[in-house]
Amino acid sequence: LSATPEVPKEDGRPKWDNKFQYILSCIGFAVGLGNVWRFPYLCQIHGGGAFLIPYFIALLFEGIPLLHLELALGQCLRKGSVGAWNTISPYLGGVGVGSWVVSVLVSLYYNTVLTWVMWYFINSFQEPLPWSACPLNENRTGFNEECYESTAVNYFWYRKTLNITPDIAESGTLQWWLILCLATCWAIVYLCTIRGIETTGKAIYVTAIFPYLVLTIFLIQGLTLPGATDGLIYLFTPNLNTLKNPRVWLDAATQIFFSLSLAFGGLIAFASYNPTKNDCEKDAVTVAIVNSMTSLYASIPVFSVLGFKATTAYWDCLDRNIISIINEFDLPEESIMQQNYTSWISFLNSSYPEKIAGLKLKSCNLQEFLDQSVSGTGLAFIVFTQAIILMPGSQAWAILFFIMLFSLGLSSMFGNIEGVFTPLLELRIIPKSAPKELLSGIICLISFLIALCFTLGSGSYWIDIFDRYAGSVPLLVIAFFEVIGVAYIYKIKRFSKDVEWMTGRKLNLYWHITWRFISPLLLLTVFMAFVILQMQKPPSYTAWNPKYEGFPMKEEKVYPPWVQAICVLLAALPCVCVPLVALFHLVKQKCRSKDPSFVSPEVFSCQGANS
Amino acid sequence: MLRALLLTLSVVAVAHAELCKPDAQNAFKVRISIKTALGDNAYAWDANEEYLFKAMVAFAMRRYSSKSTTQISNVLLCNVTDRVSFWFVVTDSSKNVTTVPGSEVEAAIRMNRNRINSAFLLSDKTLQFLKITSTLSPPVEPSTPVWLIVFGVVLCIIVAGIVFLIVSGIQKHKKKNKESTERENLEEKVEVTLENGIPCEALDLKPGHINGVFAADDERFTSL
């Protein structure tokens, strides 16, 4: 190396305006919809506060090491996922290609979820909210039957938004309102990613910070609602017995893994725009801790609101019973109140048991209402929207809530699109003279056209499939190969020297142990447990079928064989890239080694890239 | 005379009791929830309110059948409970001791439901006629759905942003092209200047190049 002081080489690669933009982008990518609608649900069903124990253990041994690995890799090699892995070793190029494929698949369906959020957002400007009341039937004598039997919120979601078909095999028609919203969402994504990180770097200031503001507002509002404390106590009461169930540990590991958006290639892309002399170790720890803290912080307003909803449902149940009793026995109004309900019931039961039995009163139990746990789209579009109707000023809350969800999802989309965009830019798909705007435009247009499939009647079933198969198993496989590739093929000694050069201090023993042994082992265990659990029963889904006899319960159906084949294809496609590319290079090497003039490529080093 | 009067009255009373009783033919049950509707402004249900009710039903019958034969005394109330609920029938004064068919009463009440409700400051839910279903009013729908308007606004903003960014990108590109062509022209001019047959450019590009011959000479001279 020359004796002159380090001068950053001008390689024309775009770079972040400042470090804060980079950190914010990583945090925005990691913090997504799952922090709001998956973590609180897992906390609830896995013993409340006790779930934090496996969660933090997984964070320590799986989340932070893998995050540090990806950020260090991207920063050192200054290339997107495909280029970076090709540089590490041509045999590992498949890992980069696999990451790219997963990013493509996830971008397609993730933006459709944002489409639903946008649809709800633009409907929140109506007074009263369209999901608060059932529409009337044709002759205006009663309410629409499907709506009446389920609830108005369910009806708005399943019929007015999705217009869902009763079976995945029935595709239904394209829903024009969803197409409009989908076009808008892709236009927004195009607007923000039009010049790569130049534009996302500016947009991230809004999309990453705004959700925290809204969460705080909801926190304050949520805590003032009646029943909020019940919900919070229910959420956080630890039940240490659940830790004996291995399912809890598996869920904690998978939640950390998917929550940090690892193995998408987006983090590698973000880090590649950094200057090489940057403390990636501190960045990784910061991003991981902020992500987990956000999950915890988000679960407080979510559960305050759920507690409020359960309490209101409980009071409604009591009130309905009281009205039936008053009407039956012709008692004066307000003679039975919620407080003396139980004493009245016992009195009436002893004196007129047949009459009481004839009324068919529902038993009202607060615990039961609190137990109704939902995650995912059900939480946001059914449970939360119902709770919002009950709050005063419901339109403002609805608007705030859906903008928050949209920002959370959008900042994650930036990372996904970056994972697709950066490798394509490096592979020189378009000539260098063509503007970057063209490439991002092409990506957004093609994705929009493919994502039109998700606006069909059966679209939401397909999104579930993509979420379950494309966005889960392949990531575990790719991450496993990432760790193995860096630890054993690139060799930890070389990598630790690179990281030392970048951060300026020696690599801690913790990183050595986790990268070499703990993380690969953990990933392997999680992957096998995951696959075994999936294989235990035939893949099934729940369908919304108004003609089902158990309606409004959803009907449990099994996927037809052709759909199962697609599921396997989705899961296998990214994974199969890894051995395929390795095989391709092996064959190429064998052909080349017969050629005596062939010189093997020189050994790559992080410092060497910049001198 | 008095006895005859008393006898007719008791007969009438008995006849009324026969006509108006729970689940009698052509009788309707009414259920009123004043406290639910009015809260603190609730009035008490007394004989005056009952009189008003009879008057409203008579009014409804008159309006419906357009013949002014129904009197307040034709409306019979019975079984008033604390809930406040009671049964009522409408008798036909032209025919002795019969009630007006239920369908007519139902139609009359349906037609004038609004007026009856507002006389008592109640609504369809708080003044319930148990066998008479009310036509539900549809929610008010604006001519253009609100969401379409909001969607239009959002889309316009997005498209404006995209156009702005693309245009500014093209302008930057053009400026860069112009600058690079200007620089090329400038460099060409510079290349023309020569000094001793050596182009200046070549001279300029070698910063601080030490001529080994002279450096060695210097050392020799200063070693005194």
XYZ file of N, CA and C in Angstrom, chain A residues 95-217:
369
model
N -25.695 -17.765 -4.606
C -26.312 -17.165 -3.414
C -26.852 -15.785 -3.768
N -26.042 -15.020 -4.502
C -26.485 -13.697 -4.914
C -27.688 -13.764 -5.832
N -27.646 -14.730 -6.778
C -28.770 -14.854 -7.711
C -30.021 -15.258 -6.951
N -29.864 -16.175 -5.984
C -31.002 -16.586 -5.167
C -31.605 -15.405 -4.416
N -30.729 -14.564 -3.825
C -31.217 -13.365 -3.126
C -32.012 -12.494 -4.073
N -31.480 -12.334 -5.293
C -32.145 -11.482 -6.272
C -33.525 -12.015 -6.623
N -33.623 -13.339 -6.801
C -34.916 -13.945 -7.147
C -35.917 -13.747 -6.021
N -35.454 -13.945 -4.768
C -36.366 -13.763 -3.633
C -36.839 -12.316 -3.564
N -35.907 -11.359 -3.785
C -36.302 -9.951 -3.753
C -37.371 -9.666 -4.789
N -37.223 -10.252 -5.978
C -38.215 -10.039 -7.037
C -39.576 -10.576 -6.597
N -39.576 -11.821 -6.113
C -40.857 -12.436 -5.743
C -41.538 -11.662 -4.625
N -40.726 -11.238 -3.628
C -41.339 -10.545 -2.489
C -41.840 -9.165 -2.898
N -41.058 -8.457 -3.762
C -41.514 -7.126 -4.193
C -42.867 -7.199 -4.848
N -43.086 -8.283 -5.631
C -44.354 -8.407 -6.348
C -45.534 -8.414 -5.399
N -45.463 -9.274 -4.371
C -46.664 -9.384 -3.562
C -46.717 -8.358 -2.443
N -45.560 -7.865 -2.011
C -45.553 -6.912 -0.906
C -46.271 -5.628 -1.289
N -46.069 -5.202 -2.528
C -46.718 -3.963 -2.938
C -48.222 -4.123 -3.047
N -48.692 -5.353 -3.253
C -50.131 -5.557 -3.294
C -50.728 -5.412 -1.897
N -49.983 -5.811 -0.877
C -50.455 -5.568 0.493
C -50.577 -4.068 0.712
N -49.585 -3.311 0.191
C -49.654 -1.856 0.305
C -50.833 -1.306 -0.469
N -51.206 -1.982 -1.568
C -52.393 -1.576 -2.318
C -53.621 -1.624 -1.436
N -53.749 -2.704 -0.657
C -54.892 -2.801 0.231
C -54.880 -1.672 1.256
N -53.682 -1.379 1.781
C -53.566 -0.298 2.762
C -53.996 1.019 2.128
N -53.555 1.232 0.887
C -53.918 2.475 0.194
C -55.414 2.543 -0.021
N -56.038 1.450 -0.390
C -57.483 1.423 -0.606
C -58.215 1.815 0.671
N -57.787 1.262 1.800
C -58.413 1.617 3.061
C -58.150 3.080 3.400
N -56.939 3.531 3.067
C -56.599 4.924 3.363
C -57.532 5.872 2.621
N -57.720 5.634 1.288
C -58.548 6.595 0.568
C -60.018 6.453 0.928
N -60.393 5.320 1.513
C -61.766 5.189 1.974
C -61.988 5.768 3.361
N -60.889 6.153 4.023
C -61.046 6.669 5.388
C -61.521 8.100 5.413
N -61.647 8.736 4.230
C -62.062 10.130 4.221
C -63.574 10.268 4.241
N -64.270 9.129 4.260
C -65.729 9.182 4.226
C -66.301 9.289 5.620
N -67.420 9.965 5.737
C -68.122 10.032 7.014
C -69.506 9.487 6.797
N -70.021 8.441 7.410
C -69.286 7.564 8.335
C -68.368 6.619 7.582
N -67.464 5.981 8.268
C -66.526 5.078 7.622
C -67.300 3.949 6.941
N -66.880 3.580 5.712
C -67.683 2.597 4.963
C -67.735 1.227 5.585
N -66.792 0.917 6.509
C -66.856 -0.402 7.111
C -67.605 -0.393 8.441
N -68.295 0.722 8.749
C -68.972 0.777 10.043
C -70.394 0.246 9.983
N -70.999 0.249 8.797
C -72.391 -0.201 8.722
C -72.579 -1.098 7.521
N -73.549 -2.000 7.640
C -73.837 -2.893 6.530
C -74.669 -2.155 5.492
N -74.478 -2.463 4.221
C -75.359 -1.889 3.207
C -76.698 -2.623 3.228
N -77.728 -1.975 2.661
C -79.047 -2.592 2.659
C -79.161 -3.586 1.513
N -80.130 -4.493 1.643
C -80.335 -5.418 0.532
C -81.243 -4.765 -0.513
N -81.619 -5.560 -1.558
C -82.276 -4.944 -2.719
C -83.596 -4.272 -2.388
N -84.442 -4.953 -1.569
C -85.740 -4.330 -1.349
C -85.777 -3.496 -0.075
N -84.588 -3.177 0.450
C -84.457 -2.256 1.562
C -85.257 -2.649 2.792
N -85.478 -3.935 2.977
C -86.170 -4.333 4.205
C -85.175 -4.780 5.267
N -83.985 -5.033 4.885
C -83.004 -5.483 5.872
C -81.620 -5.255 5.336
N -80.651 -5.786 6.021
C -79.271 -5.616 5.602
C -78.872 -6.726 4.648
N -77.825 -6.439 3.892
C -77.226 -7.419 2.996
C -76.913 -8.686 3.776
N -77.298 -9.814 3.209
C -77.246 -11.060 3.989
C -75.843 -11.438 4.406
N -74.909 -11.363 3.444
C -73.528 -11.766 3.760
C -72.980 -10.881 4.875
N -73.329 -9.591 4.805
C -72.835 -8.655 5.798
C -73.477 -8.921 7.144
N -74.778 -9.224 7.094
C -75.514 -9.387 8.341
C -75.022 -10.593 9.117
N -74.698 -11.666 8.389
C -74.289 -12.884 9.095
C -72.879 -12.788 9.649
N -72.004 -12.099 8.956
C -70.681 -11.873 9.531
C -70.729 -10.474 10.156
N -69.744 -9.656 9.942
C -69.836 -8.289 10.474
C -69.580 -7.307 9.343
N -69.892 -6.044 9.596
C -69.694 -5.033 8.555
C -68.233 -4.929 8.162
N -67.336 -5.061 9.138
C -65.902 -4.943 8.845
C -65.443 -6.102 7.960
N -65.897 -7.314 8.311
C -65.551 -8.477 7.501
C -66.063 -8.299 6.075
N -67.325 -7.824 5.971
C -67.928 -7.662 4.658
C -67.118 -6.680 3.812
N -66.747 -5.552 4.428
C -65.988 -4.574 3.668
C -64.659 -5.169 3.219
N -64.016 -5.930 4.034
C -62.719 -6.491 3.663
C -62.874 -7.560 2.595
N -63.735 -8.536 2.844
C -63.792 -9.667 1.928
C -64.565 -9.378 0.653
N -65.599 -8.558 0.716
C -66.426 -8.334 -0.448
C -66.063 -7.025 -1.152
N -66.018 -5.934 -0.390
C -65.836 -4.644 -1.049
C -64.387 -4.378 -1.444
N -63.447 -4.973 -0.712
C -62.044 -4.746 -1.047
C -61.533 -5.856 -1.960
N -61.552 -7.093 -1.423
C -60.961 -8.182 -2.176
C -61.910 -8.763 -3.214
N -63.194 -8.700 -2.980
C -64.207 -9.405 -3.753
C -63.758 -10.857 -3.928
N -63.562 -11.500 -2.796
C -62.856 -12.777 -2.764
C -63.728 -13.905 -3.321
N -63.081 -14.847 -3.989
C -63.799 -16.022 -4.497
C -63.760 -17.111 -3.425
N -64.712 -18.048 -3.460
C -64.731 -19.053 -2.405
C -63.631 -20.104 -2.527
N -62.890 -20.088 -3.635
C -61.902 -21.144 -3.809
C -60.732 -20.596 -4.609
N -59.547 -21.107 -4.340
C -58.379 -20.570 -5.027
C -58.402 -20.917 -6.504
N -59.083 -22.023 -6.859
C -59.126 -22.411 -8.262
C -59.995 -21.446 -9.079
N -60.950 -20.783 -8.408
C -61.770 -19.807 -9.134
C -61.051 -18.472 -9.109
N -60.626 -18.023 -10.293
C -59.839 -16.795 -10.287
C -60.674 -15.551 -10.141
N -61.913 -15.597 -10.534
C -62.701 -14.378 -10.482
C -62.236 -13.395 -11.549
N -62.615 -12.144 -11.370
C -62.260 -11.120 -12.352
C -61.274 -10.149 -11.728
N -60.693 -9.304 -12.590
C -59.810 -8.254 -12.097
C -60.664 -7.183 -11.421
N -60.245 -6.777 -10.235
C -61.032 -5.753 -9.525
C -60.483 -4.399 -9.918
N -61.251 -3.583 -10.607
C -60.720 -2.355 -11.184
C -60.239 -1.367 -10.120
N -60.923 -1.349 -8.954
C -60.484 -0.398 -7.939
C -59.120 -0.776 -7.376
N -58.869 -2.106 -7.302
C -57.567 -2.544 -6.817
C -56.490 -2.261 -7.856
N -56.859 -2.352 -9.137
C -55.884 -2.054 -10.185
C -55.466 -0.596 -10.088
N -56.444 0.302 -9.860
C -56.116 1.718 -9.727
C -55.157 1.944 -8.559
N -55.479 1.324 -7.420
C -54.624 1.496 -6.242
C -53.251 0.878 -6.477
N -53.217 -0.271 -7.171
C -51.935 -0.917 -7.460
C -51.073 -0.015 -8.329
N -51.699 0.598 -9.350
C -50.950 1.511 -10.214
C -50.397 2.667 -9.405
N -51.221 3.207 -8.499
C -50.754 4.307 -7.656
C -49.574 3.884 -6.802
N -49.685 2.689 -6.192
C -48.597 2.228 -5.324
C -47.304 2.076 -6.106
N -47.394 1.479 -7.303
C -46.159 1.324 -8.076
C -45.645 2.669 -8.551
N -46.564 3.623 -8.802
C -46.113 4.966 -9.164
C -45.367 5.599 -8.005
N -45.866 5.405 -6.773
C -45.175 5.956 -5.610
C -43.805 5.310 -5.452
N -43.754 3.984 -5.628
C -42.468 3.296 -5.502
C -41.508 3.821 -6.570
N -42.013 4.023 -7.790
C -41.168 4.536 -8.870
C -40.665 5.935 -8.530
N -41.582 6.765 -7.995
C -41.202 8.120 -7.630
C -40.069 8.122 -6.620
N -40.138 7.209 -5.659
C -39.135 7.229 -4.602
C -37.836 6.531 -4.988
N -37.892 5.557 -5.906
C -36.671 4.821 -6.233
C -36.151 5.197 -7.613
N -36.638 6.309 -8.168
C -36.362 6.624 -9.572
C -34.866 6.721 -9.864
N -34.090 7.245 -8.938
C -32.652 7.335 -9.197
C -31.870 6.542 -8.170
N -32.441 5.467 -7.690
C -31.728 4.656 -6.716
C -31.648 5.389 -5.385
N -30.527 5.277 -4.718
C -30.481 5.805 -3.355
C -30.489 7.332 -3.307
N -30.273 7.982 -4.463
C -30.371 9.446 -4.463
C -31.749 9.875 -4.000
N -32.778 9.188 -4.552
C -34.140 9.575 -4.211
C -34.652 8.838 -2.976
N -34.308 7.551 -2.815
C -34.810 6.861 -1.621
C -34.202 7.472 -0.373
N -32.955 7.957 -0.497
C -32.322 8.582 0.650
C -33.107 9.770 1.166
N -33.742 10.525 0.246
C -34.551 11.663 0.684
C -35.896 11.181 1.221
N -36.477 10.201 0.519
C -37.809 9.738 0.913
C -37.790 9.053 2.262
N -36.647 8.413 2.576
C -36.597 7.610 3.804
C -36.748 8.469 5.047
N -36.355 9.767 4.940
C -36.513 10.630 6.117
C -37.964 10.647 6.563
N -38.867 10.675 5.588
C -40.291 10.710 5.930
C -40.802 9.316 6.282
N -40.548 8.345 5.392
C -41.186 7.050 5.582
C -40.636 6.285 6.772
N -39.412 6.592 7.208
C -38.887 5.844 8.347
C -39.235 6.497 9.671
N -39.357 7.833 9.677
C -39.576 8.526 10.954
C -41.058 8.669 11.259
N -41.869 8.861 10.209
C -43.292 9.096 10.421
C -43.988 7.998 11.225
N -43.721 6.696 10.946
C -44.412 5.665 11.742
C -44.190 5.804 13.238
N -42.984 6.248 13.632
C -42.733 6.371 15.065
C -43.614 7.448 15.673
N -43.813 8.537 14.914
C -44.681 9.612 15.385
C -46.094 9.089 15.594
N -46.590 8.366 14.577
C -47.961 7.873 14.664
C -48.097 6.851 15.782
N -47.087 5.991 15.935
C -47.147 5.003 17.013
C -47.227 5.694 18.359
N -46.484 6.805 18.500
C -46.532 7.534 19.774
C -47.918 8.112 20.002
N -48.500 8.687 18.926
C -49.846 9.253 19.077
C -50.833 8.151 19.466
